[in-house]
CSV table of C-alpha atoms in Angstrom, one decimal:
chain,number,residue,atom,x,y,z
A,1,MET,CA,-37.3,-26.0,-113.5
A,2,THR,CA,-39.5,-27.7,-115.9
A,3,LEU,CA,-42.6,-25.8,-117.1
A,4,HIS,CA,-46.0,-27.4,-117.6
A,5,LYS,CA,-49.2,-26.2,-119.2
A,6,ASP,CA,-50.2,-24.9,-115.8
A,7,GLY,CA,-46.7,-23.6,-114.8
A,8,ILE,CA,-44.2,-25.9,-113.0
A,9,ALA,CA,-44.5,-29.6,-113.8
A,10,PRO,CA,-45.9,-31.9,-111.2
A,11,HIS,CA,-43.4,-34.2,-109.6
A,12,GLY,CA,-42.7,-37.0,-112.1
A,13,GLY,CA,-44.2,-34.9,-114.9
A,14,THR,CA,-47.9,-35.9,-114.7
A,15,LEU,CA,-50.6,-34.8,-112.2
A,16,VAL,CA,-52.1,-38.1,-111.0
A,17,ASP,CA,-55.9,-38.3,-111.0
A,18,ARG,CA,-57.4,-41.4,-109.2
A,19,LEU,CA,-60.9,-40.1,-108.8
A,20,ALA,CA,-63.3,-42.8,-110.0
A,21,THR,CA,-65.5,-41.8,-113.0
A,22,PRO,CA,-69.3,-42.1,-112.5
A,23,ASP,CA,-69.2,-45.5,-114.4
A,24,GLN,CA,-66.3,-46.8,-112.3
A,25,LYS,CA,-68.0,-45.7,-109.1
A,26,ALA,CA,-71.2,-47.5,-110.1
A,27,GLN,CA,-69.2,-50.6,-110.8
A,28,PHE,CA,-67.4,-50.5,-107.5
A,29,LEU,CA,-70.6,-49.8,-105.6
A,30,ALA,CA,-72.2,-52.8,-107.2
A,31,LYS,CA,-69.4,-55.0,-105.8
A,32,ALA,CA,-69.4,-53.3,-102.4
A,33,ASP,CA,-70.9,-56.2,-100.4
A,34,THR,CA,-68.7,-58.8,-102.0
A,35,LEU,CA,-65.3,-57.2,-101.6
A,36,PRO,CA,-63.0,-57.8,-98.6
A,37,ARG,CA,-62.8,-54.7,-96.5
A,38,VAL,CA,-60.0,-52.7,-94.9
A,39,THR,CA,-60.9,-49.8,-92.6
A,40,LEU,CA,-58.5,-46.8,-93.0
A,41,ASP,CA,-57.4,-44.8,-90.0
A,42,GLU,CA,-57.4,-41.0,-90.3
A,43,ARG,CA,-53.9,-40.8,-91.7
A,44,ALA,CA,-54.5,-43.6,-94.3
A,45,PHE,CA,-57.7,-41.9,-95.4
A,46,SER,CA,-55.8,-38.6,-95.9
A,47,ASP,CA,-53.2,-40.5,-97.9
A,48,LEU,CA,-55.9,-42.0,-100.1
A,49,VAL,CA,-57.3,-38.5,-100.8
A,50,MET,CA,-53.9,-37.0,-101.4
A,51,ILE,CA,-53.0,-39.8,-103.9
A,52,ALA,CA,-56.4,-39.4,-105.7
A,53,ILE,CA,-56.2,-35.6,-106.2
A,54,GLY,CA,-52.6,-35.7,-107.3
A,55,GLY,CA,-51.1,-34.2,-104.2
A,56,PHE,CA,-48.7,-37.2,-103.9
A,57,SER,CA,-47.9,-37.4,-107.6
A,58,PRO,CA,-46.4,-39.5,-109.1
A,59,LEU,CA,-47.8,-42.0,-106.6
A,60,SER,CA,-51.0,-43.7,-107.9
A,61,GLY,CA,-51.4,-45.9,-104.9
A,62,PHE,CA,-49.9,-47.2,-101.7
A,63,MET,CA,-46.2,-48.1,-102.2
A,64,LYS,CA,-45.0,-51.5,-103.4
A,65,GLN,CA,-42.0,-53.0,-101.7
A,66,ALA,CA,-39.4,-51.9,-104.2
A,67,ASP,CA,-40.5,-48.2,-103.8
A,68,TYR,CA,-40.9,-48.6,-100.0
A,69,ASP,CA,-37.3,-50.0,-99.6
A,70,THR,CA,-35.6,-47.3,-101.7
A,71,VAL,CA,-37.6,-44.5,-100.1
A,72,VAL,CA,-36.7,-45.7,-96.6
A,73,THR,CA,-33.0,-46.1,-97.4
A,74,ASP,CA,-32.2,-43.6,-100.1
A,75,MET,CA,-35.1,-41.0,-100.2
A,76,ARG,CA,-35.9,-42.1,-103.7
A,77,LEU,CA,-38.5,-44.2,-105.5
A,78,ALA,CA,-37.3,-47.4,-107.2
A,79,ASN,CA,-37.0,-45.4,-110.5
A,80,GLY,CA,-34.6,-42.9,-108.8
A,81,LEU,CA,-37.1,-40.0,-108.4
A,82,PRO,CA,-36.7,-38.2,-105.1
A,83,TRP,CA,-39.3,-39.1,-102.5
A,84,ALA,CA,-38.7,-38.8,-98.7
A,85,ILE,CA,-41.6,-40.4,-96.8
A,86,PRO,CA,-43.1,-43.9,-97.2
A,87,VAL,CA,-46.8,-43.8,-98.1
A,88,THR,CA,-48.1,-47.2,-97.1
A,89,LEU,CA,-51.3,-49.0,-96.0
A,90,SER,CA,-50.5,-51.2,-93.0
A,91,VAL,CA,-52.8,-53.8,-91.6
A,92,ASP,CA,-52.4,-56.7,-89.1
A,93,GLU,CA,-51.6,-60.2,-90.3
A,94,ALA,CA,-55.1,-61.4,-89.6
A,95,THR,CA,-56.5,-58.8,-92.0
A,96,ALA,CA,-53.9,-59.4,-94.6
A,97,ALA,CA,-54.1,-63.2,-94.6
A,98,PRO,CA,-57.3,-63.7,-96.7
A,99,LEU,CA,-56.5,-60.9,-99.2
A,100,VAL,CA,-55.5,-62.2,-102.6
A,101,GLU,CA,-53.0,-60.3,-104.8
A,102,GLY,CA,-54.6,-59.4,-108.1
A,103,SER,CA,-58.0,-58.7,-106.5
A,104,LEU,CA,-59.9,-55.6,-105.4
A,105,VAL,CA,-60.1,-54.5,-101.7
A,106,ARG,CA,-62.8,-52.2,-100.4
A,107,LEU,CA,-61.5,-49.3,-98.4
A,108,ASP,CA,-63.7,-47.8,-95.7
A,109,ASP,CA,-63.1,-44.5,-93.9
A,110,PRO,CA,-62.8,-44.5,-90.0
A,111,THR,CA,-66.6,-44.3,-89.8
A,112,GLY,CA,-67.1,-47.4,-91.9
A,113,ARG,CA,-68.2,-45.6,-95.1
A,114,PHE,CA,-67.1,-47.1,-98.4
A,115,VAL,CA,-64.7,-44.5,-99.8
A,116,GLY,CA,-62.2,-46.2,-102.1
A,117,VAL,CA,-60.8,-49.3,-103.8
A,118,LEU,CA,-57.4,-50.8,-103.7
A,119,GLU,CA,-56.1,-52.9,-106.6
A,120,LEU,CA,-54.1,-55.2,-104.5
A,121,GLU,CA,-50.8,-56.0,-106.3
A,122,GLU,CA,-48.6,-56.8,-103.3
A,123,LYS,CA,-48.6,-57.5,-99.6
A,124,TYR,CA,-45.3,-57.6,-97.8
A,125,THR,CA,-43.8,-57.4,-94.3
A,126,TYR,CA,-41.3,-54.7,-93.3
A,127,ASP,CA,-38.9,-53.7,-90.6
A,128,LYS,CA,-40.5,-51.1,-88.3
A,129,ALA,CA,-37.3,-50.2,-86.5
A,130,ARG,CA,-35.5,-49.7,-89.8
A,131,GLU,CA,-38.2,-47.4,-91.0
A,132,ALA,CA,-38.2,-45.5,-87.8
A,133,MET,CA,-34.4,-44.9,-87.7
A,134,ASN,CA,-34.1,-44.0,-91.4
A,135,VAL,CA,-37.2,-41.8,-91.7
A,136,TYR,CA,-37.5,-40.3,-88.2
A,137,ARG,CA,-33.8,-40.6,-87.2
A,138,THR,CA,-34.9,-42.2,-83.9
A,139,ASP,CA,-36.6,-45.3,-82.6
A,140,ASP,CA,-37.9,-43.5,-79.5
A,141,GLU,CA,-41.6,-44.4,-79.2
A,142,LYS,CA,-42.2,-41.0,-77.6
A,143,HIS,CA,-41.8,-39.5,-81.1
A,144,PRO,CA,-45.3,-39.3,-82.5
A,145,GLY,CA,-44.3,-40.5,-86.0
A,146,VAL,CA,-42.3,-43.4,-84.6
A,147,LYS,CA,-45.3,-44.3,-82.4
A,148,VAL,CA,-47.5,-44.5,-85.4
A,149,VAL,CA,-45.1,-46.9,-87.2
A,150,TYR,CA,-44.8,-49.1,-84.1
A,151,ASP,CA,-48.5,-49.2,-83.5
A,152,GLN,CA,-49.6,-50.0,-87.1
A,153,GLY,CA,-49.9,-53.4,-88.6
A,154,ALA,CA,-47.0,-55.6,-89.7
A,155,VAL,CA,-48.1,-56.1,-93.3
A,156,ASN,CA,-48.2,-53.4,-96.1
A,157,LEU,CA,-50.9,-53.6,-98.8
A,158,ALA,CA,-49.8,-52.1,-102.0
A,159,GLY,CA,-51.2,-51.1,-105.4
A,160,PRO,CA,-53.2,-48.4,-107.2
A,161,VAL,CA,-56.2,-46.9,-105.5
A,162,TRP,CA,-59.4,-45.2,-106.6
A,163,LEU,CA,-61.3,-42.6,-104.5
A,164,LEU,CA,-65.0,-43.0,-105.1
A,165,GLU,CA,-65.9,-39.4,-104.6
A,166,ARG,CA,-64.2,-36.1,-103.6
A,167,ASP,CA,-66.4,-34.9,-100.8
A,168,PRO,CA,-66.3,-31.2,-99.7
A,169,HIS,CA,-64.3,-30.8,-96.5
A,170,PRO,CA,-66.7,-30.7,-93.5
A,171,LEU,CA,-65.1,-27.6,-92.0
A,172,PHE,CA,-63.4,-25.8,-94.9
A,173,PRO,CA,-65.3,-26.5,-98.1
A,174,THR,CA,-64.4,-23.0,-99.6
A,175,TYR,CA,-60.7,-23.6,-99.0
A,176,GLN,CA,-60.6,-27.1,-100.5
A,177,ILE,CA,-58.5,-26.2,-103.5
A,178,ASP,CA,-57.0,-29.3,-105.0
A,179,PRO,CA,-53.9,-29.4,-107.2
A,180,ALA,CA,-55.6,-29.1,-110.6
A,181,ALA,CA,-57.7,-26.1,-109.2
A,182,SER,CA,-54.7,-24.3,-107.6
A,183,ARG,CA,-52.8,-24.6,-110.8
A,184,ALA,CA,-55.7,-23.1,-112.7
A,185,LEU,CA,-55.9,-20.2,-110.1
A,186,PHE,CA,-52.2,-19.5,-110.4
A,187,ARG,CA,-52.6,-19.4,-114.2
A,188,ASP,CA,-55.7,-17.2,-114.1
A,189,ARG,CA,-53.8,-14.7,-111.9
A,190,ASN,CA,-50.8,-14.9,-114.2
A,191,TRP,CA,-48.5,-16.0,-111.3
A,192,LYS,CA,-45.4,-17.4,-112.8
A,193,THR,CA,-43.7,-17.8,-109.5
A,194,VAL,CA,-45.5,-19.0,-106.4
A,195,VAL,CA,-44.2,-19.7,-102.9
A,196,GLY,CA,-45.9,-22.2,-100.7
A,197,PHE,CA,-46.0,-22.1,-96.9
A,198,GLN,CA,-46.7,-25.1,-94.7
A,199,THR,CA,-47.7,-24.9,-91.0
A,200,ARG,CA,-49.5,-26.9,-88.4
A,201,ASN,CA,-49.4,-24.0,-85.9
A,202,PRO,CA,-51.3,-20.7,-85.7
A,203,ILE,CA,-49.7,-17.9,-87.7
A,204,HIS,CA,-47.5,-15.6,-85.6
A,205,ARG,CA,-45.3,-12.6,-86.4
A,206,ALA,CA,-42.2,-14.7,-87.4
A,207,HIS,CA,-44.4,-16.6,-89.9
A,208,GLU,CA,-45.8,-13.3,-91.2
A,209,TYR,CA,-42.3,-11.9,-91.6
A,210,ILE,CA,-40.8,-14.7,-93.6
A,211,GLN,CA,-43.9,-15.0,-95.8
A,212,LYS,CA,-43.7,-11.3,-96.7
A,213,CYS,CA,-40.0,-11.5,-97.3
A,214,ALA,CA,-40.7,-14.4,-99.7
A,215,LEU,CA,-43.6,-12.5,-101.3
A,216,GLU,CA,-41.2,-9.6,-102.1
A,217,THR,CA,-39.5,-11.9,-104.7
A,218,VAL,CA,-42.3,-14.0,-106.2
A,219,ASP,CA,-45.7,-13.3,-107.8
A,220,GLY,CA,-47.9,-15.0,-105.2
A,221,LEU,CA,-48.1,-16.7,-101.8
A,222,PHE,CA,-49.9,-20.0,-101.4
A,223,LEU,CA,-50.8,-20.3,-97.7
A,224,HIS,CA,-51.4,-24.0,-97.2
A,225,PRO,CA,-52.1,-25.0,-93.6
A,226,LEU,CA,-52.2,-28.7,-92.9
A,227,VAL,CA,-55.6,-29.9,-91.6
A,228,GLY,CA,-55.1,-33.7,-91.5
A,229,ALA,CA,-54.2,-35.7,-88.4
A,230,THR,CA,-51.9,-33.9,-86.0
A,231,LYS,CA,-50.8,-34.5,-82.4
A,232,SER,CA,-53.6,-34.1,-79.7
A,233,ASP,CA,-51.9,-31.1,-78.2
A,234,ASP,CA,-51.6,-29.1,-81.5
A,235,ILE,CA,-54.0,-26.2,-81.9
A,236,PRO,CA,-57.1,-27.5,-83.7
A,237,ALA,CA,-57.4,-26.8,-87.5
A,238,ASP,CA,-60.5,-24.7,-87.3
A,239,VAL,CA,-58.7,-22.3,-84.9
A,240,ARG,CA,-55.6,-22.1,-87.1
A,241,MET,CA,-57.7,-21.4,-90.2
A,242,ARG,CA,-59.6,-18.6,-88.4
A,243,CYS,CA,-56.2,-17.0,-87.5
A,244,TYR,CA,-55.2,-17.2,-91.2
A,245,GLU,CA,-58.5,-15.7,-92.3
A,246,ILE,CA,-57.8,-12.7,-90.0
A,247,MET,CA,-54.3,-12.3,-91.2
A,248,VAL,CA,-55.2,-12.4,-94.9
A,249,GLU,CA,-58.1,-9.9,-94.3
A,250,HIS,CA,-56.1,-7.4,-92.3
A,251,TYR,CA,-52.4,-7.8,-93.0
A,252,PHE,CA,-51.8,-9.1,-96.5
A,253,PRO,CA,-52.5,-7.9,-100.1
A,254,GLN,CA,-55.4,-10.1,-100.9
A,255,ASP,CA,-54.7,-10.2,-104.6
A,256,ARG,CA,-51.3,-11.8,-104.0
A,257,VAL,CA,-52.3,-14.5,-101.5
A,258,ILE,CA,-54.4,-17.7,-101.8
A,259,LEU,CA,-55.4,-19.5,-98.7
A,260,ALA,CA,-56.2,-23.2,-99.1
A,261,ILE,CA,-56.1,-26.4,-97.0
A,262,ASN,CA,-53.6,-29.2,-97.2
A,263,PRO,CA,-55.6,-32.3,-96.3
A,264,SER,CA,-52.6,-34.5,-95.5
A,265,ALA,CA,-51.5,-35.8,-92.1
A,266,MET,CA,-48.4,-34.7,-90.2
A,267,ARG,CA,-45.6,-37.2,-89.8
A,268,TYR,CA,-43.3,-35.0,-87.6
A,269,ALA,CA,-40.4,-36.4,-89.6
A,270,GLY,CA,-38.4,-33.1,-89.6
A,271,PRO,CA,-35.9,-32.9,-92.4
A,272,ARG,CA,-37.5,-35.7,-94.5
A,273,GLU,CA,-40.9,-34.2,-94.1
A,274,ALA,CA,-39.5,-30.8,-95.4
A,275,ILE,CA,-38.7,-32.5,-98.7
A,276,PHE,CA,-42.1,-34.3,-98.6
A,277,HIS,CA,-43.9,-31.0,-98.0
A,278,ALA,CA,-42.0,-29.2,-100.8
A,279,LEU,CA,-42.8,-31.9,-103.3
A,280,ILE,CA,-46.5,-31.7,-102.3
A,281,ARG,CA,-46.5,-28.0,-103.0
A,282,LYS,CA,-44.8,-28.5,-106.3
A,283,ASN,CA,-47.7,-30.7,-107.2
A,284,TYR,CA,-50.1,-27.9,-106.2
A,285,GLY,CA,-48.2,-25.7,-108.6
A,286,CYS,CA,-45.7,-23.8,-106.4
A,287,THR,CA,-42.3,-22.9,-107.8
A,288,HIS,CA,-40.8,-22.1,-104.3
A,289,PHE,CA,-41.2,-23.4,-100.8
A,290,ILE,CA,-40.5,-21.7,-97.5
A,291,VAL,CA,-38.3,-23.7,-95.1
A,292,GLY,CA,-37.8,-22.1,-91.7
A,293,ARG,CA,-36.3,-23.3,-88.4
A,294,ASP,CA,-37.1,-26.9,-87.3
A,295,HIS,CA,-39.6,-27.5,-90.1
A,296,ALA,CA,-42.0,-30.4,-89.3
A,297,GLY,CA,-40.0,-31.1,-86.1
A,298,VAL,CA,-41.1,-32.2,-82.7
A,299,GLY,CA,-39.2,-32.2,-79.4
A,300,ASP,CA,-35.4,-32.1,-79.7
A,301,TYR,CA,-35.1,-34.9,-82.3
A,302,TYR,CA,-33.7,-32.6,-85.1
A,303,GLY,CA,-31.2,-29.8,-85.3
A,304,THR,CA,-32.6,-26.3,-85.8
A,305,TYR,CA,-31.7,-26.1,-89.5
A,306,ASP,CA,-31.5,-29.8,-90.4
A,307,ALA,CA,-34.6,-29.4,-92.6
A,308,GLN,CA,-32.7,-26.9,-94.7
A,309,TYR,CA,-29.5,-28.9,-95.0
A,310,ILE,CA,-31.3,-31.9,-96.4
A,311,PHE,CA,-32.1,-30.0,-99.6
A,312,ASP,CA,-28.4,-29.9,-100.3
A,313,GLU,CA,-28.5,-33.7,-100.6
A,314,PHE,CA,-30.3,-33.4,-103.9
A,315,GLU,CA,-29.5,-31.6,-107.2
A,316,PRO,CA,-31.9,-28.6,-107.6
A,317,THR,CA,-33.2,-30.0,-110.9
A,318,GLU,CA,-34.1,-33.3,-109.2
A,319,LEU,CA,-36.6,-31.7,-106.8
A,320,GLY,CA,-37.8,-29.1,-109.3
A,321,ILE,CA,-38.9,-26.6,-106.6
A,322,VAL,CA,-36.8,-23.9,-105.0
A,323,PRO,CA,-36.4,-24.0,-101.2
A,324,MET,CA,-36.4,-20.5,-99.6
A,325,LYS,CA,-34.4,-20.9,-96.4
A,326,PHE,CA,-35.0,-18.6,-93.5
A,327,GLU,CA,-33.3,-18.2,-90.2
A,328,HIS,CA,-35.3,-18.0,-87.0
A,329,ALA,CA,-37.1,-14.6,-87.0
A,330,PHE,CA,-37.6,-12.6,-83.8
A,331,TYR,CA,-38.9,-9.2,-82.7
A,332,CYS,CA,-35.9,-6.9,-82.4
A,333,THR,CA,-36.4,-4.3,-79.6
A,334,ARG,CA,-33.5,-2.3,-81.0
A,335,THR,CA,-34.9,-1.8,-84.5
A,336,GLY,CA,-38.5,-2.0,-83.4
A,337,GLY,CA,-39.5,-4.7,-85.9
A,338,MET,CA,-39.2,-8.3,-87.0
A,339,ALA,CA,-35.8,-9.4,-88.1
A,340,THR,CA,-33.3,-12.3,-88.2
A,341,SER,CA,-29.6,-12.5,-87.2
A,342,LYS,CA,-28.8,-11.7,-90.8
A,343,THR,CA,-30.5,-8.3,-90.7
A,344,SER,CA,-30.4,-7.2,-87.0
A,345,PRO,CA,-27.4,-6.0,-85.1
A,346,SER,CA,-29.2,-6.7,-81.8
A,347,THR,CA,-27.9,-8.7,-78.8
A,348,LYS,CA,-29.7,-11.7,-77.4
A,349,ASP,CA,-31.3,-9.6,-74.7
A,350,GLU,CA,-32.8,-7.4,-77.5
A,351,ARG,CA,-34.5,-10.3,-79.2
A,352,ILE,CA,-38.0,-11.6,-78.4
A,353,HIS,CA,-38.3,-15.3,-79.5
A,354,LEU,CA,-41.5,-17.2,-79.1
A,355,SER,CA,-42.5,-20.5,-80.7
A,356,GLY,CA,-45.9,-22.1,-81.4
A,357,THR,CA,-45.2,-24.4,-78.5
A,358,LYS,CA,-44.5,-21.5,-76.1
A,359,VAL,CA,-47.7,-19.8,-77.2
A,360,ARG,CA,-49.7,-22.9,-76.4
A,361,GLU,CA,-48.1,-23.0,-73.0
A,362,MET,CA,-48.9,-19.3,-72.4
A,363,LEU,CA,-52.5,-19.8,-73.3
A,364,ARG,CA,-52.9,-22.8,-71.0
A,365,ARG,CA,-51.5,-20.7,-68.2
A,366,GLY,CA,-54.1,-18.0,-69.0
A,367,GLU,CA,-51.6,-15.6,-70.6
A,368,LEU,CA,-52.0,-13.8,-73.9
A,369,PRO,CA,-49.2,-13.7,-76.4
A,370,PRO,CA,-47.5,-10.3,-76.5
A,371,PRO,CA,-48.0,-8.1,-79.6
A,372,GLU,CA,-44.3,-8.7,-80.5
A,373,PHE,CA,-45.3,-12.3,-81.2
A,374,SER,CA,-48.9,-12.2,-82.4
A,375,ARG,CA,-51.1,-9.7,-84.0
A,376,PRO,CA,-53.8,-8.6,-81.5
A,377,GLU,CA,-56.7,-10.0,-83.5
A,378,VAL,CA,-55.0,-13.3,-83.7
A,379,ALA,CA,-54.2,-13.3,-80.0
A,380,ALA,CA,-57.8,-12.6,-79.3
A,381,GLU,CA,-58.9,-15.5,-81.5
A,382,LEU,CA,-56.5,-17.9,-79.8
A,383,ALA,CA,-57.6,-16.6,-76.4
A,384,LYS,CA,-61.3,-17.3,-77.3
A,385,ALA,CA,-60.5,-20.8,-78.5
A,386,MET,CA,-58.5,-21.6,-75.4
A,387,ARG,CA,-61.2,-19.9,-73.3
A,388,VAL,CA,-58.7,-17.4,-71.9
A,389,PRO,CA,-60.2,-14.1,-70.6
A,390,GLU,CA,-58.9,-11.3,-72.9
A,391,ALA,CA,-58.2,-9.1,-69.9
A,392,VAL,CA,-55.5,-11.5,-68.7
A,393,SER,CA,-52.0,-10.7,-69.8
């Protein structure tokens, strides 16, 4: 594990900063009406932000073809550095045709606001089915990640980017802690070892259990819920964040936990996304990363622990962050607490398993999650969000 002035080194050794200086921003704004425009969708805008703040270090822009090809086939950038998910800006052929390599392209957010600039170095076509099968292990369009690939444009625009300004998050400004800031926080708290936790679901007892198991062995816990684009049936980000606020206030030692938002978008790529999420947390300064069952999975596309096995395909020094692998936690009625099959002698009938998916289904039916699954304050918050009467059980 390579140390850096702020602890663990960012992926590739340098924390990328592609936020325009005031002078650069003024120059870009002066050209705003003369530059060709590309409108980013929600995921591409998130990617622009993550590149600019260093969350996707060592990427300084959208991937050129050499990097794209080796990432899709080998989970490595062209220089050999591990990287598991393509980060590309895809447009249709009509949009790409007039764009000239070597020129600047204005990037607008989904509302049409000028937010960034692309230094266009390449534009290239790509094989969508090849990307789907390699990255997502399926070409089924019912898979949300595959559907995005098939729906996006046929041409990738590549090159370094600039973000004009880092705006406060409209919902969670106090939790917007970018990589440079998180590293400073860890240093100020004298945390030498920090474990990151990723989720797109509300926190439940199984999450709490593995987070606290991890916290027993490191200095600090970085709770880092994803608040970028997710599936329409996922619990909204504001609800998930309120659940985390409740948990940190009532059930965690506050001096050993930092809650912050991860502004990136979900890919639902299962094993590959577990690597992707780990490297992102490495850039935020984490030395360890929790990998539970079916990390970043969706449906039945991936095996229960495929997201753990994939880490074995790399040398530990290559990734530079330690995966903490946990089995599926459950409430054990025999021992009266949370456990896994590694620590509990219980039979199947003595284990209460619930997933985030099952909780959403319960709430839609008007049922509250049981206390064995969710802390009562969190269950009440979920019930309120789903407009479920608290008396219903």
